[in-house]
Amino acid sequence: MKVLITGAAGFIAGHLCKRLIGEGHHVVGVDSLDPYYDLSIKRARLKTLSSENAFEWIEGDLCDKDVSEACVSKNIDLVIHLAARPGVRSSLDDPYGTFQRNLMATIQLLEAMKRHGVKKMVFASSSSVYGGTAKPPFREQDAGESPLSPYAASKRSVELLLNCYVNNIPLGATSLRFFTVYGPYGRPDMAIGKFAQFLFEEREAPLYGTGEAIRDFTYVSDTVDGICRAADNLEEGTHKIYNLGGGNRVSMLKVIELLEKYSGKTLKLKRLPAFSSDMKVTEACPDKAKEELGWFPKVSIEEGIERTVAWARTKYGTPCAES
Ligand SMILES: NC(=O)c1ccc[n+]([C@@H]2O[C@H](COP(=O)([O-])OP(=O)(O)OC[C@H]3O[C@@H](n4cnc5c(N)ncnc54)[C@H](O)[C@@H]3O)[C@@H](O)[C@H]2O)c1
């Protein structure tokens, strides 16, 4: 199968590309190399893919009609759409940039898919769509009316857009609401990635709020597994939505305890006020993904953090660490 992965230099995409190539698929990867966070991490991920014959790289912005067109015109069977400006907090400072990359880019992509008859899309949505009013554990039908950030609103907007497209063109789509994904090559703007780096660099790490906020963490290989299962279950004329999370619901303080346990180091914390855009709790109800996709998370938070710390040690722990 020939698969277009958007946001291919990103964290989750890097792991997904490896899995699909390992399964014998041909992957076309596109990314704008958005400097939202340290580009050396995106380049390091791409370096791990560059030797693969089954990986074709396109650098470009999907907002540009010609780029979307060029990606989709390569006899693509399936689009896995991960490209986005991912920050919840930063979206308050740049709502326009967030909607441009998250919604307008998706419209360009869908229009290109329409022109080229590409009929399958898996879209990376987010637990943030549950906003300030849904009661945990979050069920798929609870989302939508009170997003706390432009980022959350942009993700919900794409879900609604997909409802519209599956009614109007031959398309099967699935939106997957990811719950705080972490692991090796993780994003340095997210807590686990940042804390693991700062532990080894012995820098003071910002902790927003009391550390009691609860997150439902998902190890990246579980998220990738869910994406693959969703891709195998697409149905033309329908837009399905699933939570990809559940089972690893812990506080930030617990995460810090585990990071310290597996690194053997103590994290220096700088306590800062909580953000109004941050949800106090995220908790997925995983039942629908389990029943319909046979998906459930296999990697415990302990095991996932141990693996992440092992990777961070090689990257940040020694002066001659490979980037
Ligand atoms: N990591 C998580 O915990 C999490 C949780 C919920 C949802 N998500 C969603 O999953 C997807 C992947 O997340 P990630 O953590 O790997 O993020 P990431 O930032 O590492 O990857 C996204 C990539 O998209 C690229 N991109 C942005 N706009 C683009 C555009 N217009 N054209 C081409 N490329 C563009 C960026 O350069 C980046 O490399 C995103 O859509 C994100 O919103 C992630």
CSV table of C-alpha atoms and ligand atoms in Angstrom, one decimal:
chain,number,residue,atom,x,y,z
A,1,MET,CA,0.0,0.0,0.0
A,2,LYS,CA,1.2,3.6,-0.7
A,3,VAL,CA,0.6,5.8,2.4
A,4,LEU,CA,0.9,9.6,2.7
A,5,ILE,CA,1.9,10.6,6.2
A,6,THR,CA,1.6,14.3,6.8
A,7,GLY,CA,3.7,15.8,9.6
A,8,ALA,CA,6.3,13.1,8.8
A,9,ALA,CA,9.1,14.8,10.7
A,10,GLY,CA,7.0,14.9,13.8
A,11,PHE,CA,7.1,12.7,16.9
A,12,ILE,CA,4.3,10.3,16.3
A,13,ALA,CA,4.8,10.2,12.6
A,14,GLY,CA,8.4,9.2,13.0
A,15,HIS,CA,7.4,6.0,14.8
A,16,LEU,CA,4.5,5.4,12.5
A,17,CYS,CA,6.7,5.7,9.3
A,18,LYS,CA,9.0,3.0,10.8
A,19,ARG,CA,6.2,0.6,11.6
A,20,LEU,CA,4.6,1.0,8.1
A,21,ILE,CA,7.9,0.6,6.3
A,22,GLY,CA,8.6,-2.5,8.5
A,23,GLU,CA,5.3,-4.0,7.3
A,24,GLY,CA,6.3,-3.5,3.7
A,25,HIS,CA,4.3,-0.3,2.8
A,26,HIS,CA,5.7,2.6,0.8
A,27,VAL,CA,5.5,5.8,2.7
A,28,VAL,CA,5.4,9.3,1.3
A,29,GLY,CA,6.2,11.8,4.1
A,30,VAL,CA,5.5,15.5,4.0
A,31,ASP,CA,6.4,18.1,6.5
A,32,SER,CA,6.9,21.9,6.6
A,33,LEU,CA,9.5,21.7,9.3
A,34,ASP,CA,7.6,24.2,11.3
A,35,PRO,CA,10.0,25.8,13.9
A,36,TYR,CA,7.4,25.4,16.7
A,37,TYR,CA,10.1,23.4,18.6
A,38,ASP,CA,13.8,22.6,18.1
A,39,LEU,CA,14.2,21.6,14.4
A,40,SER,CA,17.3,19.4,15.3
A,41,ILE,CA,14.9,16.9,16.8
A,42,LYS,CA,12.8,16.8,13.6
A,43,ARG,CA,15.9,16.4,11.5
A,44,ALA,CA,17.2,13.6,13.8
A,45,ARG,CA,13.9,11.8,13.3
A,46,LEU,CA,14.1,12.2,9.5
A,47,LYS,CA,17.7,11.0,9.6
A,48,THR,CA,16.5,7.6,11.0
A,49,LEU,CA,14.2,7.4,7.9
A,50,SER,CA,16.4,8.7,5.2
A,51,SER,CA,18.2,5.4,4.5
A,52,GLU,CA,14.8,3.6,3.9
A,53,ASN,CA,14.2,3.0,0.2
A,54,ALA,CA,10.4,2.8,0.9
A,55,PHE,CA,10.4,6.4,2.3
A,56,GLU,CA,9.9,9.3,0.0
A,57,TRP,CA,10.3,12.8,1.5
A,58,ILE,CA,8.6,16.0,0.5
A,59,GLU,CA,9.4,19.2,2.3
A,60,GLY,CA,6.5,21.7,2.1
A,61,ASP,CA,3.5,23.3,3.7
A,62,LEU,CA,0.1,21.6,3.1
A,63,CYS,CA,-1.5,25.1,3.2
A,64,ASP,CA,0.1,25.5,-0.2
A,65,LYS,CA,-2.3,24.0,-2.8
A,66,ASP,CA,0.6,22.9,-5.0
A,67,VAL,CA,2.2,21.0,-2.1
A,68,SER,CA,-1.0,19.2,-1.2
A,69,GLU,CA,-1.5,18.4,-4.8
A,70,ALA,CA,2.0,17.1,-5.3
A,71,CYS,CA,1.6,14.8,-2.2
A,72,VAL,CA,-1.7,13.3,-3.2
A,73,SER,CA,-1.0,12.9,-6.9
A,74,LYS,CA,1.4,10.0,-6.2
A,75,ASN,CA,-1.2,7.2,-6.4
A,76,ILE,CA,-1.8,7.3,-2.7
A,77,ASP,CA,-4.1,4.7,-1.2
A,78,LEU,CA,-4.4,6.1,2.3
A,79,VAL,CA,-3.7,9.5,4.0
A,80,ILE,CA,-2.7,9.5,7.7
A,81,HIS,CA,-3.0,13.2,8.6
A,82,LEU,CA,-0.8,14.1,11.6
A,83,ALA,CA,0.5,17.5,10.5
A,84,ALA,CA,-0.5,20.2,12.9
A,85,ARG,CA,0.7,23.0,15.1
A,86,PRO,CA,0.2,21.0,18.3
A,87,GLY,CA,0.6,23.4,21.2
A,88,VAL,CA,-2.4,24.0,23.5
A,89,ARG,CA,-0.9,26.9,25.4
A,90,SER,CA,0.9,28.5,22.4
A,91,SER,CA,-2.4,28.4,20.4
A,92,LEU,CA,-3.7,31.2,22.7
A,93,ASP,CA,-0.8,33.4,21.5
A,94,ASP,CA,-1.2,32.4,17.8
A,95,PRO,CA,-4.8,31.3,17.1
A,96,TYR,CA,-4.5,32.3,13.5
A,97,GLY,CA,-1.3,30.3,12.9
A,98,THR,CA,-3.0,27.3,14.7
A,99,PHE,CA,-6.1,27.4,12.5
A,100,GLN,CA,-4.0,28.0,9.4
A,101,ARG,CA,-1.9,24.8,10.0
A,102,ASN,CA,-4.6,22.6,11.5
A,103,LEU,CA,-7.8,23.5,9.6
A,104,MET,CA,-6.9,25.4,6.4
A,105,ALA,CA,-4.1,22.9,5.6
A,106,THR,CA,-6.6,20.1,6.1
A,107,ILE,CA,-9.0,21.7,3.6
A,108,GLN,CA,-6.3,22.0,1.0
A,109,LEU,CA,-5.4,18.3,1.6
A,110,LEU,CA,-9.0,17.1,1.4
A,111,GLU,CA,-9.6,19.1,-1.8
A,112,ALA,CA,-6.5,17.5,-3.3
A,113,MET,CA,-7.8,14.1,-2.2
A,114,LYS,CA,-11.1,14.9,-3.9
A,115,ARG,CA,-9.4,15.8,-7.2
A,116,HIS,CA,-7.3,12.7,-7.2
A,117,GLY,CA,-9.9,10.2,-5.9
A,118,VAL,CA,-8.1,9.3,-2.7
A,119,LYS,CA,-10.8,7.8,-0.5
A,120,LYS,CA,-9.2,7.0,2.9
A,121,MET,CA,-8.1,9.3,5.7
A,122,VAL,CA,-7.1,8.8,9.4
A,123,PHE,CA,-6.9,12.1,11.2
A,124,ALA,CA,-5.0,12.9,14.5
A,125,SER,CA,-7.5,14.6,16.8
A,126,SER,CA,-7.0,15.2,20.4
A,127,SER,CA,-8.4,14.6,23.9
A,128,SER,CA,-8.5,18.4,24.2
A,129,VAL,CA,-11.8,18.5,22.3
A,130,TYR,CA,-13.5,17.4,25.5
A,131,GLY,CA,-12.8,20.8,26.9
A,132,GLY,CA,-14.0,22.2,30.1
A,133,THR,CA,-17.4,20.5,30.5
A,134,ALA,CA,-17.1,16.8,29.6
A,135,LYS,CA,-17.1,14.5,32.7
A,136,PRO,CA,-14.4,11.9,32.9
A,137,PRO,CA,-14.0,9.2,31.7
A,138,PHE,CA,-14.6,10.9,28.4
A,139,ARG,CA,-16.8,9.1,25.9
A,140,GLU,CA,-16.7,9.9,22.2
A,141,GLN,CA,-20.2,11.4,22.1
A,142,ASP,CA,-19.4,13.9,24.9
A,143,ALA,CA,-17.0,16.2,23.0
A,144,GLY,CA,-17.3,19.4,21.4
A,145,GLU,CA,-19.0,22.4,22.8
A,146,SER,CA,-16.5,24.0,25.2
A,147,PRO,CA,-13.0,23.8,24.0
A,148,LEU,CA,-10.5,25.6,26.3
A,149,SER,CA,-8.0,26.6,23.6
A,150,PRO,CA,-7.9,27.5,19.9
A,151,TYR,CA,-5.9,24.3,19.4
A,152,ALA,CA,-8.8,22.3,20.8
A,153,ALA,CA,-11.3,24.2,18.7
A,154,SER,CA,-9.2,23.6,15.6
A,155,LYS,CA,-9.2,19.9,16.2
A,156,ARG,CA,-12.9,19.8,16.8
A,157,SER,CA,-13.4,21.9,13.6
A,158,VAL,CA,-11.5,19.3,11.5
A,159,GLU,CA,-13.7,16.5,13.0
A,160,LEU,CA,-16.8,18.5,11.9
A,161,LEU,CA,-15.3,19.2,8.5
A,162,LEU,CA,-14.8,15.4,8.0
A,163,ASN,CA,-18.5,14.8,8.8
A,164,CYS,CA,-19.2,17.2,6.0
A,165,TYR,CA,-16.7,15.6,3.5
A,166,VAL,CA,-17.8,12.0,4.0
A,167,ASN,CA,-21.3,13.1,3.0
A,168,ASN,CA,-20.2,14.9,-0.1
A,169,ILE,CA,-17.3,12.9,-1.7
A,170,PRO,CA,-16.4,9.2,-1.7
A,171,LEU,CA,-14.4,9.1,1.5
A,172,GLY,CA,-14.0,7.0,4.6
A,173,ALA,CA,-12.5,8.9,7.6
A,174,THR,CA,-11.6,8.2,11.2
A,175,SER,CA,-10.6,10.7,13.8
A,176,LEU,CA,-8.5,9.4,16.6
A,177,ARG,CA,-8.4,11.4,19.8
A,178,PHE,CA,-4.9,10.9,21.2
A,179,PHE,CA,-4.3,11.2,24.9
A,180,THR,CA,-0.9,12.7,25.9
A,181,VAL,CA,1.4,10.6,23.8
A,182,TYR,CA,5.0,10.1,25.0
A,183,GLY,CA,8.1,8.1,24.3
A,184,PRO,CA,11.6,8.3,22.6
A,185,TYR,CA,12.0,11.2,20.2
A,186,GLY,CA,9.1,12.9,22.1
A,187,ARG,CA,8.2,16.5,21.8
A,188,PRO,CA,10.4,18.8,23.9
A,189,ASP,CA,7.4,21.1,24.6
A,190,MET,CA,5.5,18.3,26.4
A,191,ALA,CA,6.0,17.5,30.0
A,192,ILE,CA,7.6,14.0,29.8
A,193,GLY,CA,10.0,15.0,27.0
A,194,LYS,CA,10.9,18.2,28.6
A,195,PHE,CA,11.4,16.8,32.1
A,196,ALA,CA,13.5,13.9,30.8
A,197,GLN,CA,15.8,16.3,29.0
A,198,PHE,CA,16.0,18.8,31.9
A,199,LEU,CA,16.8,15.9,34.3
A,200,PHE,CA,19.9,14.9,32.4
A,201,GLU,CA,20.9,18.5,31.6
A,202,GLU,CA,20.4,19.3,35.3
A,203,ARG,CA,18.2,22.3,34.4
A,204,GLU,CA,15.3,23.7,36.4
A,205,ALA,CA,12.0,22.5,34.9
A,206,PRO,CA,8.8,24.6,34.9
A,207,LEU,CA,5.9,22.9,36.6
A,208,TYR,CA,2.6,24.7,35.9
A,209,GLY,CA,0.1,24.4,38.8
A,210,THR,CA,0.4,22.0,41.7
A,211,GLY,CA,1.4,18.9,39.7
A,212,GLU,CA,-1.9,17.3,40.7
A,213,ALA,CA,-3.4,17.6,37.2
A,214,ILE,CA,-4.2,14.2,35.9
A,215,ARG,CA,-3.3,13.0,32.4
A,216,ASP,CA,-4.2,9.8,30.6
A,217,PHE,CA,-0.7,9.0,29.1
A,218,THR,CA,-0.3,6.8,26.0
A,219,TYR,CA,3.0,5.3,25.0
A,220,VAL,CA,3.8,6.1,21.4
A,221,SER,CA,3.8,2.4,20.1
A,222,ASP,CA,0.2,2.0,21.4
A,223,THR,CA,-0.9,5.2,19.6
A,224,VAL,CA,0.8,3.9,16.4
A,225,ASP,CA,-1.0,0.6,16.8
A,226,GLY,CA,-4.3,2.3,17.1
A,227,ILE,CA,-3.6,4.3,13.9
A,228,CYS,CA,-2.9,1.1,12.0
A,229,ARG,CA,-6.0,-0.6,13.3
A,230,ALA,CA,-8.1,2.5,12.4
A,231,ALA,CA,-6.6,2.5,8.9
A,232,ASP,CA,-7.6,-1.2,8.4
A,233,ASN,CA,-11.2,-0.4,9.5
A,234,LEU,CA,-12.1,2.6,7.3
A,235,GLU,CA,-15.5,2.5,5.6
A,236,GLU,CA,-16.5,4.7,2.7
A,237,GLY,CA,-19.3,7.2,3.6
A,238,THR,CA,-18.6,7.2,7.3
A,239,HIS,CA,-16.6,9.3,9.7
A,240,LYS,CA,-15.8,7.3,12.9
A,241,ILE,CA,-14.3,8.8,16.1
A,242,TYR,CA,-12.3,6.9,18.7
A,243,ASN,CA,-10.4,7.7,21.9
A,244,LEU,CA,-6.9,6.3,21.8
A,245,GLY,CA,-6.2,6.3,25.5
A,246,GLY,CA,-7.1,4.7,28.8
A,247,GLY,CA,-5.5,2.8,31.6
A,248,ASN,CA,-2.5,5.0,32.4
A,249,ARG,CA,-4.1,7.9,34.2
A,250,VAL,CA,-1.6,9.5,36.7
A,251,SER,CA,-0.7,13.0,38.1
A,252,MET,CA,2.3,15.0,36.9
A,253,LEU,CA,3.8,14.4,40.4
A,254,LYS,CA,3.7,10.7,39.8
A,255,VAL,CA,5.3,11.2,36.4
A,256,ILE,CA,8.1,13.1,38.0
A,257,GLU,CA,8.5,10.4,40.7
A,258,LEU,CA,8.9,7.8,37.9
A,259,LEU,CA,11.3,9.9,35.9
A,260,GLU,CA,13.5,10.3,38.9
A,261,LYS,CA,13.3,6.6,39.8
A,262,TYR,CA,14.5,5.5,36.3
A,263,SER,CA,17.1,8.2,35.8
A,264,GLY,CA,18.5,8.1,39.4
A,265,LYS,CA,18.4,11.9,39.4
A,266,THR,CA,16.4,14.6,41.1
A,267,LEU,CA,14.4,17.1,39.0
A,268,LYS,CA,14.7,20.7,40.0
A,269,LEU,CA,11.3,22.3,39.7
A,270,LYS,CA,10.3,25.9,39.1
A,271,ARG,CA,6.7,26.2,40.2
A,272,LEU,CA,4.5,28.4,38.0
A,273,PRO,CA,0.8,29.2,37.9
A,274,ALA,CA,-1.5,26.9,36.0
A,275,PHE,CA,-2.8,27.9,32.5
A,276,SER,CA,-6.5,28.5,32.0
A,277,SER,CA,-6.3,26.5,28.7
A,278,ASP,CA,-5.0,23.4,30.5
A,279,MET,CA,-7.6,20.7,31.4
A,280,LYS,CA,-7.5,19.6,35.0
A,281,VAL,CA,-8.1,15.9,34.1
A,282,THR,CA,-8.0,13.9,30.9
A,283,GLU,CA,-9.4,10.3,31.1
A,284,ALA,CA,-10.3,8.3,28.1
A,285,CYS,CA,-13.1,5.7,28.1
A,286,PRO,CA,-11.4,3.2,25.8
A,287,ASP,CA,-14.4,0.9,25.3
A,288,LYS,CA,-15.3,1.9,21.7
A,289,ALA,CA,-11.8,1.5,20.4
A,290,LYS,CA,-11.6,-1.9,22.2
A,291,GLU,CA,-14.9,-3.1,20.9
A,292,GLU,CA,-14.6,-1.9,17.3
A,293,LEU,CA,-10.8,-1.9,16.6
A,294,GLY,CA,-9.6,-4.5,19.2
A,295,TRP,CA,-7.3,-1.7,20.5
A,296,PHE,CA,-6.1,-1.3,24.1
A,297,PRO,CA,-2.9,0.2,25.5
A,298,LYS,CA,-0.3,-2.5,26.3
A,299,VAL,CA,2.6,-0.4,27.7
A,300,SER,CA,2.2,0.7,31.3
A,301,ILE,CA,3.3,4.1,32.5
A,302,GLU,CA,6.2,2.6,34.4
A,303,GLU,CA,7.5,0.7,31.4
A,304,GLY,CA,7.0,3.6,29.1
A,305,ILE,CA,8.8,6.1,31.3
A,306,GLU,CA,11.6,3.6,31.8
A,307,ARG,CA,12.0,3.3,28.0
A,308,THR,CA,11.8,7.1,27.5
A,309,VAL,CA,14.4,7.7,30.2
A,310,ALA,CA,16.7,5.1,28.5
A,311,TRP,CA,16.4,7.1,25.3
A,312,ALA,CA,16.9,10.5,26.9
A,313,ARG,CA,20.0,9.2,28.7
A,314,THR,CA,21.6,8.5,25.3
A,315,LYS,CA,20.5,11.8,23.9
A,316,TYR,CA,21.1,14.2,26.8
A,317,GLY,CA,23.0,12.2,29.3
A,318,THR,CA,26.6,12.2,27.9
A,319,PRO,CA,28.6,15.0,26.3
A,320,CYS,CA,29.1,12.9,23.1
A,321,ALA,CA,25.4,12.0,22.8
A,322,GLU,CA,24.2,11.5,19.2
A,323,SER,CA,21.5,14.1,18.3
B,1,LIG,N1,1.7,14.2,21.1
B,1,LIG,C1,0.5,14.2,21.7
B,1,LIG,O1,0.3,13.9,22.9
B,1,LIG,C2,-0.8,14.5,20.9
B,1,LIG,C3,-2.0,14.5,21.6
B,1,LIG,C4,-3.2,14.8,20.9
B,1,LIG,C5,-3.1,15.1,19.5
B,1,LIG,N2,-1.9,15.1,18.9
B,1,LIG,C6,-1.9,15.3,17.4
B,1,LIG,O2,-1.1,14.3,16.8
B,1,LIG,C7,-0.4,14.8,15.6
B,1,LIG,C8,1.0,14.5,15.7
B,1,LIG,O3,1.5,15.1,17.0
B,1,LIG,P1,3.0,15.1,17.4
B,1,LIG,O4,3.1,15.1,18.8
B,1,LIG,O5,3.8,14.1,16.6
B,1,LIG,O6,3.4,16.6,16.9
B,1,LIG,P2,4.7,17.2,16.1
B,1,LIG,O7,4.7,18.7,16.2
B,1,LIG,O8,5.9,16.5,16.5
B,1,LIG,O9,4.4,16.8,14.6
B,1,LIG,C9,3.5,17.6,13.7
B,1,LIG,C10,4.3,17.9,12.5
B,1,LIG,O10,3.5,18.6,11.5
B,1,LIG,C11,4.3,19.5,10.8
B,1,LIG,N3,3.4,20.5,10.2
B,1,LIG,C12,2.7,21.4,10.9
B,1,LIG,N4,1.9,22.2,10.0
B,1,LIG,C13,2.2,21.6,8.8
B,1,LIG,C14,1.7,22.0,7.5
B,1,LIG,N5,0.9,23.0,7.3
B,1,LIG,N6,2.2,21.2,6.4
B,1,LIG,C15,3.1,20.2,6.6
B,1,LIG,N7,3.6,19.9,7.8
B,1,LIG,C16,3.1,20.6,8.9
B,1,LIG,C17,5.3,20.1,11.8
B,1,LIG,O11,6.4,20.6,11.2
B,1,LIG,C18,5.5,18.8,12.7
B,1,LIG,O12,6.7,18.2,12.3
B,1,LIG,C19,-0.7,16.3,15.6
B,1,LIG,O13,-1.8,16.6,14.8
B,1,LIG,C20,-1.2,16.6,17.1
B,1,LIG,O14,-2.0,17.7,17.2
B,1,LIG,C21,-0.7,14.8,19.5
